[in-house]
């Protein structure tokens, strides 16, 4: 069973690198015309087919803009993650997921989803963690590689923070494996996800 290795990278450290500031990539619109929206909690329940699935998810609303695209990104992202993890026609699944708004500003939303899943035939339950980052006002799902240049300098900073916070990971990833994980970060079916807080980039790697 894979476990998530979660570690932080300070924004101040990333800002010191040329080419590593999110605004340099153009994936986030930094226009002074802000996008005002609110986030409310919704609940999905499915107790059919031997399942006990309970998922809390965010719903975005704006009095000015349609948030349909963002809400579809969230719903489809959750569905794709669960389907990839357990299969499209899973039965006897107990799944509880909740979310947190990790970062919320006019040009970027970061959600983390955490929970526990267990199939009756499995030996152990699964600790689940995945994320969804949405750029505004375009309402597009963002990947780590669209926000930062994933070059050698970036890899060096990530590796330093990873080894400082999780020394035993030195035996888990070599440089090429870590680089490959970062390159596919935030793919719905991948093992590496990222989200933002007010002062850090947070990276989660299943290992």
JSON list of C-alpha atoms in Angstrom, two decimals:
[
{"chain": "A", "resi": 1, "resn": "UNK", "atom": "CA", "xyz": [0.00, 0.00, 0.00]},
{"chain": "A", "resi": 2, "resn": "UNK", "atom": "CA", "xyz": [1.41, 3.36, -1.00]},
{"chain": "A", "resi": 3, "resn": "UNK", "atom": "CA", "xyz": [1.69, 6.15, 1.54]},
{"chain": "A", "resi": 4, "resn": "UNK", "atom": "CA", "xyz": [1.85, 9.85, 0.80]},
{"chain": "A", "resi": 5, "resn": "UNK", "atom": "CA", "xyz": [5.10, 11.69, 1.51]},
{"chain": "A", "resi": 6, "resn": "UNK", "atom": "CA", "xyz": [4.07, 15.31, 2.06]},
{"chain": "A", "resi": 7, "resn": "UNK", "atom": "CA", "xyz": [6.57, 18.15, 2.31]},
{"chain": "A", "resi": 8, "resn": "UNK", "atom": "CA", "xyz": [6.65, 21.96, 2.08]},
{"chain": "A", "resi": 9, "resn": "UNK", "atom": "CA", "xyz": [8.71, 24.33, -0.03]},
{"chain": "A", "resi": 10, "resn": "UNK", "atom": "CA", "xyz": [8.68, 27.97, 1.05]},
{"chain": "A", "resi": 11, "resn": "UNK", "atom": "CA", "xyz": [7.52, 30.47, -1.56]},
{"chain": "A", "resi": 12, "resn": "UNK", "atom": "CA", "xyz": [10.34, 32.77, -0.46]},
{"chain": "A", "resi": 13, "resn": "UNK", "atom": "CA", "xyz": [12.88, 30.15, -1.50]},
{"chain": "A", "resi": 14, "resn": "UNK", "atom": "CA", "xyz": [11.18, 29.66, -4.87]},
{"chain": "A", "resi": 15, "resn": "UNK", "atom": "CA", "xyz": [10.94, 33.40, -5.46]},
{"chain": "A", "resi": 16, "resn": "UNK", "atom": "CA", "xyz": [14.74, 33.61, -5.19]},
{"chain": "A", "resi": 17, "resn": "UNK", "atom": "CA", "xyz": [15.09, 31.48, -8.32]},
{"chain": "A", "resi": 18, "resn": "UNK", "atom": "CA", "xyz": [14.90, 33.18, -11.70]},
{"chain": "A", "resi": 19, "resn": "UNK", "atom": "CA", "xyz": [12.08, 31.59, -13.68]},
{"chain": "A", "resi": 20, "resn": "UNK", "atom": "CA", "xyz": [10.49, 29.86, -10.71]},
{"chain": "A", "resi": 21, "resn": "UNK", "atom": "CA", "xyz": [7.78, 32.38, -9.88]},
{"chain": "A", "resi": 22, "resn": "UNK", "atom": "CA", "xyz": [4.30, 31.24, -10.99]},
{"chain": "A", "resi": 23, "resn": "UNK", "atom": "CA", "xyz": [3.56, 34.50, -12.78]},
{"chain": "A", "resi": 24, "resn": "UNK", "atom": "CA", "xyz": [6.49, 33.89, -15.14]},
{"chain": "A", "resi": 25, "resn": "UNK", "atom": "CA", "xyz": [4.70, 31.00, -16.80]},
{"chain": "A", "resi": 26, "resn": "UNK", "atom": "CA", "xyz": [1.58, 32.91, -17.81]},
{"chain": "A", "resi": 27, "resn": "UNK", "atom": "CA", "xyz": [-0.71, 30.16, -16.54]},
{"chain": "A", "resi": 28, "resn": "UNK", "atom": "CA", "xyz": [-2.27, 32.52, -14.00]},
{"chain": "A", "resi": 29, "resn": "UNK", "atom": "CA", "xyz": [-3.93, 35.73, -15.10]},
{"chain": "A", "resi": 30, "resn": "UNK", "atom": "CA", "xyz": [-2.62, 38.55, -12.93]},
{"chain": "A", "resi": 31, "resn": "UNK", "atom": "CA", "xyz": [-5.00, 41.16, -14.30]},
{"chain": "A", "resi": 32, "resn": "UNK", "atom": "CA", "xyz": [-6.17, 43.85, -11.91]},
{"chain": "A", "resi": 33, "resn": "UNK", "atom": "CA", "xyz": [-9.73, 42.92, -12.88]},
{"chain": "A", "resi": 34, "resn": "UNK", "atom": "CA", "xyz": [-10.48, 40.54, -10.02]},
{"chain": "A", "resi": 35, "resn": "UNK", "atom": "CA", "xyz": [-12.79, 37.57, -10.04]},
{"chain": "A", "resi": 36, "resn": "UNK", "atom": "CA", "xyz": [-15.09, 37.42, -7.02]},
{"chain": "A", "resi": 37, "resn": "UNK", "atom": "CA", "xyz": [-16.51, 34.03, -6.04]},
{"chain": "A", "resi": 38, "resn": "UNK", "atom": "CA", "xyz": [-17.61, 32.04, -3.02]},
{"chain": "A", "resi": 39, "resn": "UNK", "atom": "CA", "xyz": [-17.10, 28.40, -2.07]},
{"chain": "A", "resi": 40, "resn": "UNK", "atom": "CA", "xyz": [-19.78, 26.28, -0.41]},
{"chain": "A", "resi": 41, "resn": "UNK", "atom": "CA", "xyz": [-19.66, 22.67, 0.79]},
{"chain": "A", "resi": 42, "resn": "UNK", "atom": "CA", "xyz": [-21.64, 19.99, -1.07]},
{"chain": "A", "resi": 43, "resn": "UNK", "atom": "CA", "xyz": [-22.14, 16.31, -0.26]},
{"chain": "A", "resi": 44, "resn": "UNK", "atom": "CA", "xyz": [-22.26, 13.25, -2.53]},
{"chain": "A", "resi": 45, "resn": "UNK", "atom": "CA", "xyz": [-23.54, 9.98, -1.06]},
{"chain": "A", "resi": 46, "resn": "UNK", "atom": "CA", "xyz": [-23.81, 6.54, -2.65]},
{"chain": "A", "resi": 47, "resn": "UNK", "atom": "CA", "xyz": [-24.91, 3.59, -0.54]},
{"chain": "A", "resi": 48, "resn": "UNK", "atom": "CA", "xyz": [-25.86, 1.29, -3.43]},
{"chain": "A", "resi": 49, "resn": "UNK", "atom": "CA", "xyz": [-24.22, -1.92, -4.61]},
{"chain": "A", "resi": 50, "resn": "UNK", "atom": "CA", "xyz": [-22.62, -2.60, -1.26]},
{"chain": "A", "resi": 51, "resn": "UNK", "atom": "CA", "xyz": [-20.87, 0.76, -1.36]},
{"chain": "A", "resi": 52, "resn": "UNK", "atom": "CA", "xyz": [-20.70, 3.37, 1.35]},
{"chain": "A", "resi": 53, "resn": "UNK", "atom": "CA", "xyz": [-19.33, 6.42, -0.46]},
{"chain": "A", "resi": 54, "resn": "UNK", "atom": "CA", "xyz": [-19.47, 9.85, 1.14]},
{"chain": "A", "resi": 55, "resn": "UNK", "atom": "CA", "xyz": [-17.64, 12.72, -0.53]},
{"chain": "A", "resi": 56, "resn": "UNK", "atom": "CA", "xyz": [-17.58, 16.36, 0.50]},
{"chain": "A", "resi": 57, "resn": "UNK", "atom": "CA", "xyz": [-16.70, 18.66, -2.38]},
{"chain": "A", "resi": 58, "resn": "UNK", "atom": "CA", "xyz": [-16.62, 22.41, -3.03]},
{"chain": "A", "resi": 59, "resn": "UNK", "atom": "CA", "xyz": [-19.11, 24.27, -5.19]},
{"chain": "A", "resi": 60, "resn": "UNK", "atom": "CA", "xyz": [-18.07, 27.65, -6.60]},
{"chain": "A", "resi": 61, "resn": "UNK", "atom": "CA", "xyz": [-20.54, 30.50, -7.10]},
{"chain": "A", "resi": 62, "resn": "UNK", "atom": "CA", "xyz": [-20.26, 33.99, -8.50]},
{"chain": "A", "resi": 63, "resn": "UNK", "atom": "CA", "xyz": [-22.93, 36.63, -9.01]},
{"chain": "A", "resi": 64, "resn": "UNK", "atom": "CA", "xyz": [-21.09, 37.88, -12.11]},
{"chain": "A", "resi": 65, "resn": "UNK", "atom": "CA", "xyz": [-19.43, 34.90, -13.79]},
{"chain": "A", "resi": 66, "resn": "UNK", "atom": "CA", "xyz": [-20.55, 31.40, -14.65]},
{"chain": "A", "resi": 67, "resn": "UNK", "atom": "CA", "xyz": [-18.55, 28.93, -12.54]},
{"chain": "A", "resi": 68, "resn": "UNK", "atom": "CA", "xyz": [-19.76, 25.87, -14.44]},
{"chain": "A", "resi": 69, "resn": "UNK", "atom": "CA", "xyz": [-16.31, 25.14, -15.88]},
{"chain": "A", "resi": 70, "resn": "UNK", "atom": "CA", "xyz": [-14.62, 25.22, -12.47]},
{"chain": "A", "resi": 71, "resn": "UNK", "atom": "CA", "xyz": [-17.33, 23.09, -10.88]},
{"chain": "A", "resi": 72, "resn": "UNK", "atom": "CA", "xyz": [-17.04, 20.55, -13.69]},
{"chain": "A", "resi": 73, "resn": "UNK", "atom": "CA", "xyz": [-13.25, 20.44, -13.19]},
{"chain": "A", "resi": 74, "resn": "UNK", "atom": "CA", "xyz": [-13.78, 19.62, -9.52]},
{"chain": "A", "resi": 75, "resn": "UNK", "atom": "CA", "xyz": [-16.47, 16.97, -10.04]},
{"chain": "A", "resi": 76, "resn": "UNK", "atom": "CA", "xyz": [-14.69, 15.30, -12.95]},
{"chain": "A", "resi": 77, "resn": "UNK", "atom": "CA", "xyz": [-11.36, 15.44, -11.11]},
{"chain": "A", "resi": 78, "resn": "UNK", "atom": "CA", "xyz": [-12.78, 13.60, -8.10]},
{"chain": "A", "resi": 79, "resn": "UNK", "atom": "CA", "xyz": [-14.53, 11.03, -10.30]},
{"chain": "A", "resi": 80, "resn": "UNK", "atom": "CA", "xyz": [-11.40, 10.38, -12.36]},
{"chain": "A", "resi": 81, "resn": "UNK", "atom": "CA", "xyz": [-9.21, 9.97, -9.29]},
{"chain": "A", "resi": 82, "resn": "UNK", "atom": "CA", "xyz": [-11.59, 7.53, -7.58]},
{"chain": "A", "resi": 83, "resn": "UNK", "atom": "CA", "xyz": [-12.18, 5.61, -10.81]},
{"chain": "A", "resi": 84, "resn": "UNK", "atom": "CA", "xyz": [-8.46, 5.28, -11.50]},
{"chain": "A", "resi": 85, "resn": "UNK", "atom": "CA", "xyz": [-7.75, 4.20, -7.93]},
{"chain": "A", "resi": 86, "resn": "UNK", "atom": "CA", "xyz": [-10.54, 1.66, -7.49]},
{"chain": "A", "resi": 87, "resn": "UNK", "atom": "CA", "xyz": [-11.91, 0.96, -10.95]},
{"chain": "A", "resi": 88, "resn": "UNK", "atom": "CA", "xyz": [-15.03, 2.12, -12.76]},
{"chain": "A", "resi": 89, "resn": "UNK", "atom": "CA", "xyz": [-17.33, -0.62, -11.46]},
{"chain": "A", "resi": 90, "resn": "UNK", "atom": "CA", "xyz": [-16.11, -1.13, -7.91]},
{"chain": "A", "resi": 91, "resn": "UNK", "atom": "CA", "xyz": [-18.39, -2.72, -5.31]},
{"chain": "A", "resi": 92, "resn": "UNK", "atom": "CA", "xyz": [-18.17, -3.04, -1.54]},
{"chain": "A", "resi": 93, "resn": "UNK", "atom": "CA", "xyz": [-16.20, 0.20, -1.36]},
{"chain": "A", "resi": 94, "resn": "UNK", "atom": "CA", "xyz": [-16.22, 2.29, 1.80]},
{"chain": "A", "resi": 95, "resn": "UNK", "atom": "CA", "xyz": [-14.96, 5.76, 0.94]},
{"chain": "A", "resi": 96, "resn": "UNK", "atom": "CA", "xyz": [-14.97, 8.98, 2.93]},
{"chain": "A", "resi": 97, "resn": "UNK", "atom": "CA", "xyz": [-13.46, 12.10, 1.39]},
{"chain": "A", "resi": 98, "resn": "UNK", "atom": "CA", "xyz": [-13.39, 15.65, 2.65]},
{"chain": "A", "resi": 99, "resn": "UNK", "atom": "CA", "xyz": [-11.78, 18.76, 1.21]},
{"chain": "A", "resi": 100, "resn": "UNK", "atom": "CA", "xyz": [-9.97, 21.87, 2.39]},
{"chain": "A", "resi": 101, "resn": "UNK", "atom": "CA", "xyz": [-9.58, 25.22, 0.66]},
{"chain": "A", "resi": 102, "resn": "UNK", "atom": "CA", "xyz": [-5.81, 25.54, 0.96]},
{"chain": "A", "resi": 103, "resn": "UNK", "atom": "CA", "xyz": [-5.43, 28.77, -1.02]},
{"chain": "A", "resi": 104, "resn": "UNK", "atom": "CA", "xyz": [-8.03, 31.19, -2.31]},
{"chain": "A", "resi": 105, "resn": "UNK", "atom": "CA", "xyz": [-7.28, 34.40, -4.17]},
{"chain": "A", "resi": 106, "resn": "UNK", "atom": "CA", "xyz": [-8.74, 36.10, -7.21]},
{"chain": "A", "resi": 107, "resn": "UNK", "atom": "CA", "xyz": [-6.36, 34.33, -9.60]},
{"chain": "A", "resi": 108, "resn": "UNK", "atom": "CA", "xyz": [-5.78, 30.93, -7.98]},
{"chain": "A", "resi": 109, "resn": "UNK", "atom": "CA", "xyz": [-7.74, 28.31, -6.04]},
{"chain": "A", "resi": 110, "resn": "UNK", "atom": "CA", "xyz": [-6.08, 25.32, -4.38]},
{"chain": "A", "resi": 111, "resn": "UNK", "atom": "CA", "xyz": [-8.07, 22.41, -2.96]},
{"chain": "A", "resi": 112, "resn": "UNK", "atom": "CA", "xyz": [-6.81, 19.32, -1.17]},
{"chain": "A", "resi": 113, "resn": "UNK", "atom": "CA", "xyz": [-8.91, 16.17, -0.81]},
{"chain": "A", "resi": 114, "resn": "UNK", "atom": "CA", "xyz": [-8.13, 13.70, 1.96]},
{"chain": "A", "resi": 115, "resn": "UNK", "atom": "CA", "xyz": [-9.82, 10.61, 3.21]},
{"chain": "A", "resi": 116, "resn": "UNK", "atom": "CA", "xyz": [-9.88, 6.88, 3.70]},
{"chain": "A", "resi": 117, "resn": "UNK", "atom": "CA", "xyz": [-10.98, 4.21, 1.25]},
{"chain": "A", "resi": 118, "resn": "UNK", "atom": "CA", "xyz": [-11.37, 0.49, 1.72]},
{"chain": "A", "resi": 119, "resn": "UNK", "atom": "CA", "xyz": [-12.61, -2.37, -0.46]},
{"chain": "A", "resi": 120, "resn": "UNK", "atom": "CA", "xyz": [-13.98, -5.29, 1.54]},
{"chain": "A", "resi": 121, "resn": "UNK", "atom": "CA", "xyz": [-11.54, -7.76, -0.04]},
{"chain": "A", "resi": 122, "resn": "UNK", "atom": "CA", "xyz": [-8.49, -5.55, 0.59]},
{"chain": "A", "resi": 123, "resn": "UNK", "atom": "CA", "xyz": [-6.06, -6.23, 3.40]},
{"chain": "A", "resi": 124, "resn": "UNK", "atom": "CA", "xyz": [-5.73, -2.59, 4.45]},
{"chain": "A", "resi": 125, "resn": "UNK", "atom": "CA", "xyz": [-7.57, 0.69, 3.90]},
{"chain": "A", "resi": 126, "resn": "UNK", "atom": "CA", "xyz": [-6.01, 3.37, 1.69]},
{"chain": "A", "resi": 127, "resn": "UNK", "atom": "CA", "xyz": [-5.10, 6.82, 2.95]},
{"chain": "A", "resi": 128, "resn": "UNK", "atom": "CA", "xyz": [-6.00, 9.11, 0.05]},
{"chain": "A", "resi": 129, "resn": "UNK", "atom": "CA", "xyz": [-4.64, 12.55, -0.82]},
{"chain": "A", "resi": 130, "resn": "UNK", "atom": "CA", "xyz": [-5.02, 14.42, -4.09]},
{"chain": "A", "resi": 131, "resn": "UNK", "atom": "CA", "xyz": [-5.37, 18.04, -5.12]},
{"chain": "A", "resi": 132, "resn": "UNK", "atom": "CA", "xyz": [-6.98, 20.33, -7.68]},
{"chain": "A", "resi": 133, "resn": "UNK", "atom": "CA", "xyz": [-5.58, 23.76, -8.57]},
{"chain": "A", "resi": 134, "resn": "UNK", "atom": "CA", "xyz": [-7.70, 26.11, -10.67]},
{"chain": "A", "resi": 135, "resn": "UNK", "atom": "CA", "xyz": [-6.47, 29.26, -12.40]},
{"chain": "A", "resi": 136, "resn": "UNK", "atom": "CA", "xyz": [-8.81, 32.24, -12.61]},
{"chain": "A", "resi": 137, "resn": "UNK", "atom": "CA", "xyz": [-10.48, 33.82, -14.49]},
{"chain": "A", "resi": 138, "resn": "UNK", "atom": "CA", "xyz": [-9.77, 31.26, -17.24]},
{"chain": "A", "resi": 139, "resn": "UNK", "atom": "CA", "xyz": [-11.06, 28.45, -15.00]},
{"chain": "A", "resi": 140, "resn": "UNK", "atom": "CA", "xyz": [-8.48, 25.91, -16.09]},
{"chain": "A", "resi": 141, "resn": "UNK", "atom": "CA", "xyz": [-6.97, 23.09, -14.05]},
{"chain": "A", "resi": 142, "resn": "UNK", "atom": "CA", "xyz": [-3.31, 23.83, -13.44]},
{"chain": "A", "resi": 143, "resn": "UNK", "atom": "CA", "xyz": [-0.36, 21.48, -13.17]},
{"chain": "A", "resi": 144, "resn": "UNK", "atom": "CA", "xyz": [2.88, 22.15, -11.34]},
{"chain": "A", "resi": 145, "resn": "UNK", "atom": "CA", "xyz": [4.79, 22.33, -14.63]},
{"chain": "A", "resi": 146, "resn": "UNK", "atom": "CA", "xyz": [2.49, 25.11, -15.85]},
{"chain": "A", "resi": 147, "resn": "UNK", "atom": "CA", "xyz": [3.32, 27.23, -12.82]},
{"chain": "A", "resi": 148, "resn": "UNK", "atom": "CA", "xyz": [7.07, 26.65, -12.44]},
{"chain": "A", "resi": 149, "resn": "UNK", "atom": "CA", "xyz": [9.97, 25.82, -14.68]},
{"chain": "A", "resi": 150, "resn": "UNK", "atom": "CA", "xyz": [10.84, 22.29, -13.56]},
{"chain": "A", "resi": 151, "resn": "UNK", "atom": "CA", "xyz": [14.55, 22.77, -14.19]},
{"chain": "A", "resi": 152, "resn": "UNK", "atom": "CA", "xyz": [17.62, 21.60, -12.28]},
{"chain": "A", "resi": 153, "resn": "UNK", "atom": "CA", "xyz": [17.43, 24.51, -9.83]},
{"chain": "A", "resi": 154, "resn": "UNK", "atom": "CA", "xyz": [13.80, 23.72, -8.99]},
{"chain": "A", "resi": 155, "resn": "UNK", "atom": "CA", "xyz": [14.62, 20.02, -8.61]},
{"chain": "A", "resi": 156, "resn": "UNK", "atom": "CA", "xyz": [17.48, 20.89, -6.28]},
{"chain": "A", "resi": 157, "resn": "UNK", "atom": "CA", "xyz": [15.27, 22.95, -3.98]},
{"chain": "A", "resi": 158, "resn": "UNK", "atom": "CA", "xyz": [12.55, 20.30, -3.94]},
{"chain": "A", "resi": 159, "resn": "UNK", "atom": "CA", "xyz": [15.06, 17.53, -3.18]},
{"chain": "A", "resi": 160, "resn": "UNK", "atom": "CA", "xyz": [16.66, 19.54, -0.37]},
{"chain": "A", "resi": 161, "resn": "UNK", "atom": "CA", "xyz": [13.30, 20.15, 1.31]},
{"chain": "A", "resi": 162, "resn": "UNK", "atom": "CA", "xyz": [12.21, 16.55, 0.78]},
{"chain": "A", "resi": 163, "resn": "UNK", "atom": "CA", "xyz": [15.35, 15.13, 2.40]},
{"chain": "A", "resi": 164, "resn": "UNK", "atom": "CA", "xyz": [15.23, 17.66, 5.25]},
{"chain": "A", "resi": 165, "resn": "UNK", "atom": "CA", "xyz": [11.64, 16.82, 6.13]},
{"chain": "A", "resi": 166, "resn": "UNK", "atom": "CA", "xyz": [11.79, 13.10, 5.23]},
{"chain": "A", "resi": 167, "resn": "UNK", "atom": "CA", "xyz": [15.41, 11.88, 5.53]},
{"chain": "A", "resi": 168, "resn": "UNK", "atom": "CA", "xyz": [14.47, 8.25, 4.84]},
{"chain": "A", "resi": 169, "resn": "UNK", "atom": "CA", "xyz": [13.23, 9.22, 1.36]},
{"chain": "A", "resi": 170, "resn": "UNK", "atom": "CA", "xyz": [16.86, 9.22, 0.21]},
{"chain": "A", "resi": 171, "resn": "UNK", "atom": "CA", "xyz": [16.34, 5.47, -0.25]},
{"chain": "A", "resi": 172, "resn": "UNK", "atom": "CA", "xyz": [13.04, 5.89, -2.10]},
{"chain": "A", "resi": 173, "resn": "UNK", "atom": "CA", "xyz": [13.76, 8.24, -5.02]},
{"chain": "A", "resi": 174, "resn": "UNK", "atom": "CA", "xyz": [16.81, 8.97, -7.11]},
{"chain": "A", "resi": 175, "resn": "UNK", "atom": "CA", "xyz": [17.09, 12.25, -9.01]},
{"chain": "A", "resi": 176, "resn": "UNK", "atom": "CA", "xyz": [15.67, 10.90, -12.26]},
{"chain": "A", "resi": 177, "resn": "UNK", "atom": "CA", "xyz": [12.69, 9.30, -10.51]},
{"chain": "A", "resi": 178, "resn": "UNK", "atom": "CA", "xyz": [11.95, 12.47, -8.56]},
{"chain": "A", "resi": 179, "resn": "UNK", "atom": "CA", "xyz": [12.23, 14.54, -11.73]},
{"chain": "A", "resi": 180, "resn": "UNK", "atom": "CA", "xyz": [9.81, 12.22, -13.55]},
{"chain": "A", "resi": 181, "resn": "UNK", "atom": "CA", "xyz": [7.29, 12.48, -10.71]},
{"chain": "A", "resi": 182, "resn": "UNK", "atom": "CA", "xyz": [7.43, 16.28, -10.73]},
{"chain": "A", "resi": 183, "resn": "UNK", "atom": "CA", "xyz": [7.00, 16.39, -14.51]},
{"chain": "A", "resi": 184, "resn": "UNK", "atom": "CA", "xyz": [3.73, 14.44, -14.25]},
{"chain": "A", "resi": 185, "resn": "UNK", "atom": "CA", "xyz": [2.57, 16.19, -11.08]},
{"chain": "A", "resi": 186, "resn": "UNK", "atom": "CA", "xyz": [-1.15, 16.99, -10.86]},
{"chain": "A", "resi": 187, "resn": "UNK", "atom": "CA", "xyz": [-2.12, 14.55, -13.57]},
{"chain": "A", "resi": 188, "resn": "UNK", "atom": "CA", "xyz": [-5.41, 13.04, -12.39]},
{"chain": "A", "resi": 189, "resn": "UNK", "atom": "CA", "xyz": [-4.03, 9.50, -12.55]},
{"chain": "A", "resi": 190, "resn": "UNK", "atom": "CA", "xyz": [-0.54, 10.26, -11.24]},
{"chain": "A", "resi": 191, "resn": "UNK", "atom": "CA", "xyz": [1.28, 9.70, -7.95]},
{"chain": "A", "resi": 192, "resn": "UNK", "atom": "CA", "xyz": [2.37, 13.31, -7.38]},
{"chain": "A", "resi": 193, "resn": "UNK", "atom": "CA", "xyz": [0.15, 16.25, -6.49]},
{"chain": "A", "resi": 194, "resn": "UNK", "atom": "CA", "xyz": [0.73, 19.82, -5.38]},
{"chain": "A", "resi": 195, "resn": "UNK", "atom": "CA", "xyz": [-1.21, 22.59, -3.72]},
{"chain": "A", "resi": 196, "resn": "UNK", "atom": "CA", "xyz": [-0.54, 26.04, -2.35]},
{"chain": "A", "resi": 197, "resn": "UNK", "atom": "CA", "xyz": [-0.89, 27.73, 1.01]},
{"chain": "A", "resi": 198, "resn": "UNK", "atom": "CA", "xyz": [-0.33, 31.39, 1.81]},
{"chain": "A", "resi": 199, "resn": "UNK", "atom": "CA", "xyz": [3.40, 30.80, 2.30]},
{"chain": "A", "resi": 200, "resn": "UNK", "atom": "CA", "xyz": [4.30, 27.43, 0.80]},
{"chain": "A", "resi": 201, "resn": "UNK", "atom": "CA", "xyz": [4.11, 25.06, -2.12]},
{"chain": "A", "resi": 202, "resn": "UNK", "atom": "CA", "xyz": [3.09, 21.65, -0.76]},
{"chain": "A", "resi": 203, "resn": "UNK", "atom": "CA", "xyz": [4.00, 18.50, -2.68]},
{"chain": "A", "resi": 204, "resn": "UNK", "atom": "CA", "xyz": [2.58, 15.03, -2.04]},
{"chain": "A", "resi": 205, "resn": "UNK", "atom": "CA", "xyz": [4.19, 11.91, -3.52]},
{"chain": "A", "resi": 206, "resn": "UNK", "atom": "CA", "xyz": [2.77, 8.41, -3.18]},
{"chain": "A", "resi": 207, "resn": "UNK", "atom": "CA", "xyz": [5.55, 5.96, -2.43]}
]
